[in-house]
Amino acid sequence: MQTQETTRPIVSSKAKRSRTKRQFLRDNLVLLTLTLPALLYFLIFHYLPMFGIIMAFKDFKYHLGIFGSEWIGFKNFEFFFLSNDAWRITRNTVGYSVLFIGIGTSAAVTVALLLYEIKNRFALKYYQTTMIFPTFLSWVLVGYITYTLFNPSLGVLNQVLSFFGADRVDWYANPAYWPYILTAVNVWKTIGLSCIIYYAALMGIDSELYEAAKIDGANRWQQTKAISLPSLLPVITILTILAIGDVFRGDFGLFYQIPRDVGMLYPSTDIIDTYVFRGLRQGNLGMTAAVGLFQSFVGLVLILIVNSIVRKLRPENALF
Amino acid sequence: MTKRSLSLRNPVFWVHAFFILFSLCFLIPFLLIIAISLTNEEEVLRGGYSLFPFPLDFTAYRVVFQNPEQIIDSYLVTTFQAAFGTIASVFIMSLCAYPLSRQSFRWRGPITFYIFFTMLFGGGLIPSYILITQYLNLGDTVWVYILPSLANAFHIIIFRTFFQGLPYAIIESAKMDGASEWRIYFQMILPLSKPVLATLGLLGVLARWNEWFTALIYIRSESLYTLQYLLQRILLEAEFIRQMASEAPTGIDFGVFTVPTETVRFALAIVAAGPLLVIFPFFQKYFARGLTIGSVKG
């Protein structure tokens, strides 16, 4: 910089241009070095595993390694899609995602609208803090809580049932209960946070709208229907659409820690992610890698579709 | 606003009533776990889990504190990987995001795409597992907690967006004065970015403090367990002990000689998870901000 300062008057414009060009390149190289650690990280931990998906087309054996194992074409996929598991885990994964989007969103919006009616600052803070608490819990700790409720011999729910003279229920032996349990647990854990998002959107509404409605004689319910809900609609739409991009992925923690990996519950609790985990444990790597690739691929297609929809509806919210 | 009395006629009364019940759904589970850890073991086995710890009994905590080695190990491992992992990760991510925020950076587009693409597609668990255990030999080491989760494409994008909002003129003038890019990053960008550093740093600490998945997949040595994974093993294994006890021939008195597994399990949960659960809600504001930018872009 200093030399450039002093020599400026004598250099020709051509030399100056090549110097600024060189300077530009040098600046870019320095900036590039700042990104290098992260680039290296993504290369090793994200791009190398992408090449590892060739495992899905091989009969993987540990002692032969990825490159030494025998090519078997689409056999792994064939084996998976012809098994009963394929339909079960796909149905469960997508079904639960859709259930969580529907019930989770309606619950969060309802609670946010109710919270909006609370004007007492202390009460508001208290309600919000208790609701957000599960966000800080790991699924392991949520697993402790559900276990105190559902433990067949000591659990609270069975105590309540026998108090009212009803028969005790072995919750961990009957898959029929689990769609309800998992949905309730998921809503319990996530409602605090989504409620904050919707509440923030409500806080952004111009209060003059409500004043005007009041003058026109609208009651609170009419105001909610005509002002609050329509104002939330864009947020609801965008969050729902983004969630649809993720329907092929389940929360491993929820589906592993809460049903405690009990085999008898698999018909209603097994999702792609838990299935892949078990495949890893059992050493069935080639087939499991194929399932993982199936999940990644469908996930990619879904995100691309969802993004093109978002780009049409609300370009500023599009991912790319 | 005019002050209205809370009467049964007032709908706000019912909204409050709803929320008081609703907040109990979130409080009672915690009180329940605390209560169980303070109850006498025989009482629990006889009457089941109860919210009321009568008679009050600290045996479970005594058992926990008489055998603290595993808990101390897990506390150390968890704290190390949470602190070191978060610091290293926030450093690398913000370092990478700074050039991406600069309009003049020539390879901005391709690098952003290179990073962003990892959000769309991945090899999945199995290829990563083979890579980490067979080729990088990170299995069953403390580094497996840190290296594979060192950066997150979405957080880099959040950093970049924040940096783009910084006044470019001050960077320009620092460059005029001959400051290097590294110096600009350390002495200007970082100090100006405290809000986003705090938010993403806290999110990193929370995620790493609650870490059990990596341990489940990669860790075999008990000395390398994180707290959450230790808790998970205890929840499953104490049950295993109880199963063995109920299957043993009758006539042996387990009452006095066995470790009180039911209550100890919950006392451990309190000792392992309690302290941070008390601290985290104080940072609620930062978390809420971080987690909500996590869901709505911008």
Short mmCIF file of N, CA and C in Angstrom, two decimals, chain A residues 111-176:
data_model
loop_
_atom_site.label_atom_id
_atom_site.label_comp_id
_atom_site.label_asym_id
_atom_site.label_seq_id
_atom_site.Cartn_x
_atom_site.Cartn_y
_atom_site.Cartn_z
N VAL A 111 -52.33 -21.64 20.68
CA VAL A 111 -51.74 -21.16 21.92
C VAL A 111 -51.19 -19.75 21.76
N ALA A 112 -50.59 -19.47 20.59
CA ALA A 112 -50.07 -18.11 20.37
C ALA A 112 -51.20 -17.09 20.37
N LEU A 113 -52.33 -17.44 19.75
CA LEU A 113 -53.47 -16.52 19.73
C LEU A 113 -54.00 -16.29 21.15
N LEU A 114 -54.03 -17.35 21.95
CA LEU A 114 -54.49 -17.19 23.33
C LEU A 114 -53.50 -16.34 24.12
N LEU A 115 -52.22 -16.60 23.87
CA LEU A 115 -51.17 -15.85 24.59
C LEU A 115 -51.28 -14.36 24.27
N TYR A 116 -51.72 -14.07 23.05
CA TYR A 116 -51.85 -12.70 22.61
C TYR A 116 -52.93 -11.96 23.39
N GLU A 117 -53.85 -12.69 23.99
CA GLU A 117 -54.91 -12.08 24.79
C GLU A 117 -54.43 -11.69 26.18
N ILE A 118 -53.28 -12.25 26.59
CA ILE A 118 -52.76 -12.00 27.94
C ILE A 118 -52.01 -10.67 27.94
N LYS A 119 -52.43 -9.76 28.80
CA LYS A 119 -51.75 -8.46 28.83
C LYS A 119 -50.86 -8.31 30.05
N ASN A 120 -51.12 -9.13 31.07
CA ASN A 120 -50.32 -9.06 32.28
C ASN A 120 -48.90 -9.55 32.00
N ARG A 121 -47.90 -8.68 32.13
CA ARG A 121 -46.54 -9.00 31.70
C ARG A 121 -45.94 -10.16 32.49
N PHE A 122 -46.22 -10.18 33.80
CA PHE A 122 -45.64 -11.25 34.62
C PHE A 122 -46.21 -12.61 34.22
N ALA A 123 -47.53 -12.66 34.08
CA ALA A 123 -48.18 -13.92 33.69
C ALA A 123 -47.66 -14.38 32.34
N LEU A 124 -47.54 -13.43 31.40
CA LEU A 124 -47.07 -13.74 30.06
C LEU A 124 -45.69 -14.40 30.11
N LYS A 125 -44.81 -13.76 30.88
CA LYS A 125 -43.44 -14.26 31.00
C LYS A 125 -43.43 -15.67 31.60
N TYR A 126 -44.26 -15.86 32.61
CA TYR A 126 -44.31 -17.16 33.28
C TYR A 126 -44.80 -18.26 32.32
N TYR A 127 -45.88 -17.97 31.59
CA TYR A 127 -46.42 -18.97 30.67
C TYR A 127 -45.40 -19.30 29.58
N GLN A 128 -44.74 -18.26 29.06
CA GLN A 128 -43.77 -18.50 27.98
C GLN A 128 -42.58 -19.31 28.47
N THR A 129 -42.10 -18.97 29.67
CA THR A 129 -40.92 -19.65 30.19
C THR A 129 -41.21 -21.13 30.43
N THR A 130 -42.37 -21.44 31.01
CA THR A 130 -42.66 -22.86 31.25
C THR A 130 -42.78 -23.62 29.93
N MET A 131 -43.39 -22.97 28.94
CA MET A 131 -43.60 -23.66 27.67
C MET A 131 -42.30 -23.92 26.94
N ILE A 132 -41.33 -22.99 27.07
CA ILE A 132 -40.09 -23.12 26.30
C ILE A 132 -39.14 -24.11 26.97
N PHE A 133 -39.41 -24.47 28.21
CA PHE A 133 -38.49 -25.31 28.97
C PHE A 133 -38.11 -26.61 28.25
N PRO A 134 -39.06 -27.36 27.69
CA PRO A 134 -38.68 -28.62 27.05
C PRO A 134 -37.71 -28.45 25.88
N THR A 135 -37.66 -27.23 25.30
CA THR A 135 -36.71 -27.00 24.21
C THR A 135 -35.28 -27.27 24.65
N PHE A 136 -35.01 -27.04 25.94
CA PHE A 136 -33.64 -27.20 26.44
C PHE A 136 -33.33 -28.64 26.84
N LEU A 137 -34.33 -29.50 26.81
CA LEU A 137 -34.12 -30.88 27.25
C LEU A 137 -33.63 -31.74 26.10
N SER A 138 -32.75 -32.69 26.41
CA SER A 138 -32.40 -33.68 25.41
C SER A 138 -33.51 -34.72 25.36
N TRP A 139 -33.54 -35.48 24.27
CA TRP A 139 -34.56 -36.53 24.17
C TRP A 139 -34.37 -37.59 25.24
N VAL A 140 -33.13 -37.74 25.72
CA VAL A 140 -32.89 -38.70 26.80
C VAL A 140 -33.70 -38.31 28.03
N LEU A 141 -33.65 -37.03 28.38
CA LEU A 141 -34.38 -36.59 29.57
C LEU A 141 -35.89 -36.64 29.35
N VAL A 142 -36.33 -36.33 28.11
CA VAL A 142 -37.75 -36.48 27.82
C VAL A 142 -38.12 -37.95 27.98
N GLY A 143 -37.18 -38.83 27.60
CA GLY A 143 -37.40 -40.27 27.78
C GLY A 143 -37.61 -40.63 29.25
N TYR A 144 -36.87 -39.99 30.15
CA TYR A 144 -37.08 -40.22 31.59
C TYR A 144 -38.50 -39.83 31.98
N ILE A 145 -38.93 -38.69 31.47
CA ILE A 145 -40.25 -38.19 31.84
C ILE A 145 -41.34 -39.12 31.34
N THR A 146 -41.24 -39.51 30.04
CA THR A 146 -42.29 -40.39 29.53
C THR A 146 -42.26 -41.73 30.25
N TYR A 147 -41.06 -42.16 30.66
CA TYR A 147 -40.98 -43.44 31.36
C TYR A 147 -41.68 -43.38 32.71
N THR A 148 -41.61 -42.24 33.39
CA THR A 148 -42.33 -42.13 34.66
C THR A 148 -43.83 -42.16 34.43
N LEU A 149 -44.26 -41.74 33.24
CA LEU A 149 -45.69 -41.78 32.96
C LEU A 149 -46.15 -43.17 32.54
N PHE A 150 -45.34 -43.83 31.66
CA PHE A 150 -45.82 -45.04 31.00
C PHE A 150 -45.29 -46.33 31.58
N ASN A 151 -44.38 -46.26 32.57
CA ASN A 151 -43.87 -47.48 33.18
C ASN A 151 -45.05 -48.35 33.60
N PRO A 152 -45.09 -49.61 33.12
CA PRO A 152 -46.30 -50.42 33.35
C PRO A 152 -46.60 -50.67 34.84
N SER A 153 -45.56 -50.87 35.66
CA SER A 153 -45.87 -51.20 37.05
C SER A 153 -45.85 -49.98 37.97
N LEU A 154 -44.98 -49.01 37.71
CA LEU A 154 -44.84 -47.89 38.63
C LEU A 154 -45.40 -46.59 38.07
N GLY A 155 -45.68 -46.58 36.78
CA GLY A 155 -45.98 -45.32 36.09
C GLY A 155 -47.22 -44.59 36.59
N VAL A 156 -47.20 -43.29 36.38
CA VAL A 156 -48.28 -42.44 36.87
C VAL A 156 -49.61 -42.75 36.17
N LEU A 157 -49.54 -42.98 34.84
CA LEU A 157 -50.79 -43.20 34.12
C LEU A 157 -51.52 -44.44 34.62
N ASN A 158 -50.76 -45.51 34.86
CA ASN A 158 -51.41 -46.72 35.36
C ASN A 158 -51.94 -46.54 36.77
N GLN A 159 -51.25 -45.72 37.57
CA GLN A 159 -51.79 -45.42 38.91
C GLN A 159 -53.14 -44.72 38.79
N VAL A 160 -53.19 -43.75 37.85
CA VAL A 160 -54.45 -43.02 37.66
C VAL A 160 -55.53 -43.97 37.18
N LEU A 161 -55.17 -44.85 36.21
CA LEU A 161 -56.15 -45.80 35.68
C LEU A 161 -56.69 -46.70 36.79
N SER A 162 -55.79 -47.22 37.64
CA SER A 162 -56.30 -48.14 38.66
C SER A 162 -57.04 -47.38 39.76
N PHE A 163 -56.70 -46.10 39.94
CA PHE A 163 -57.46 -45.29 40.90
C PHE A 163 -58.92 -45.18 40.48
N PHE A 164 -59.13 -45.06 39.18
CA PHE A 164 -60.50 -44.98 38.69
C PHE A 164 -61.10 -46.36 38.41
N GLY A 165 -60.38 -47.38 38.83
CA GLY A 165 -60.92 -48.73 38.69
C GLY A 165 -60.76 -49.34 37.32
N ALA A 166 -60.00 -48.67 36.44
CA ALA A 166 -59.80 -49.23 35.11
C ALA A 166 -58.62 -50.21 35.13
N ASP A 167 -58.52 -51.01 34.08
CA ASP A 167 -57.42 -51.96 34.00
C ASP A 167 -56.12 -51.24 33.67
N ARG A 168 -55.03 -51.77 34.22
CA ARG A 168 -53.71 -51.22 33.87
C ARG A 168 -53.38 -51.57 32.42
N VAL A 169 -52.60 -50.72 31.80
CA VAL A 169 -52.27 -50.92 30.39
C VAL A 169 -50.77 -51.10 30.27
N ASP A 170 -50.35 -52.09 29.48
CA ASP A 170 -48.92 -52.24 29.22
C ASP A 170 -48.58 -51.43 27.97
N TRP A 171 -48.24 -50.15 28.21
CA TRP A 171 -48.05 -49.21 27.11
C TRP A 171 -46.95 -49.65 26.15
N TYR A 172 -45.90 -50.26 26.71
CA TYR A 172 -44.75 -50.60 25.87
C TYR A 172 -44.96 -51.92 25.13
N ALA A 173 -46.17 -52.49 25.19
CA ALA A 173 -46.41 -53.74 24.49
C ALA A 173 -47.45 -53.60 23.39
N ASN A 174 -48.08 -52.45 23.29
CA ASN A 174 -49.15 -52.31 22.29
C ASN A 174 -48.89 -51.13 21.36
N PRO A 175 -48.57 -51.41 20.10
CA PRO A 175 -48.23 -50.33 19.17
C PRO A 175 -49.38 -49.36 18.91
N ALA A 176 -50.62 -49.76 19.20
CA ALA A 176 -51.76 -48.92 18.84
C ALA A 176 -51.74 -47.57 19.56
#
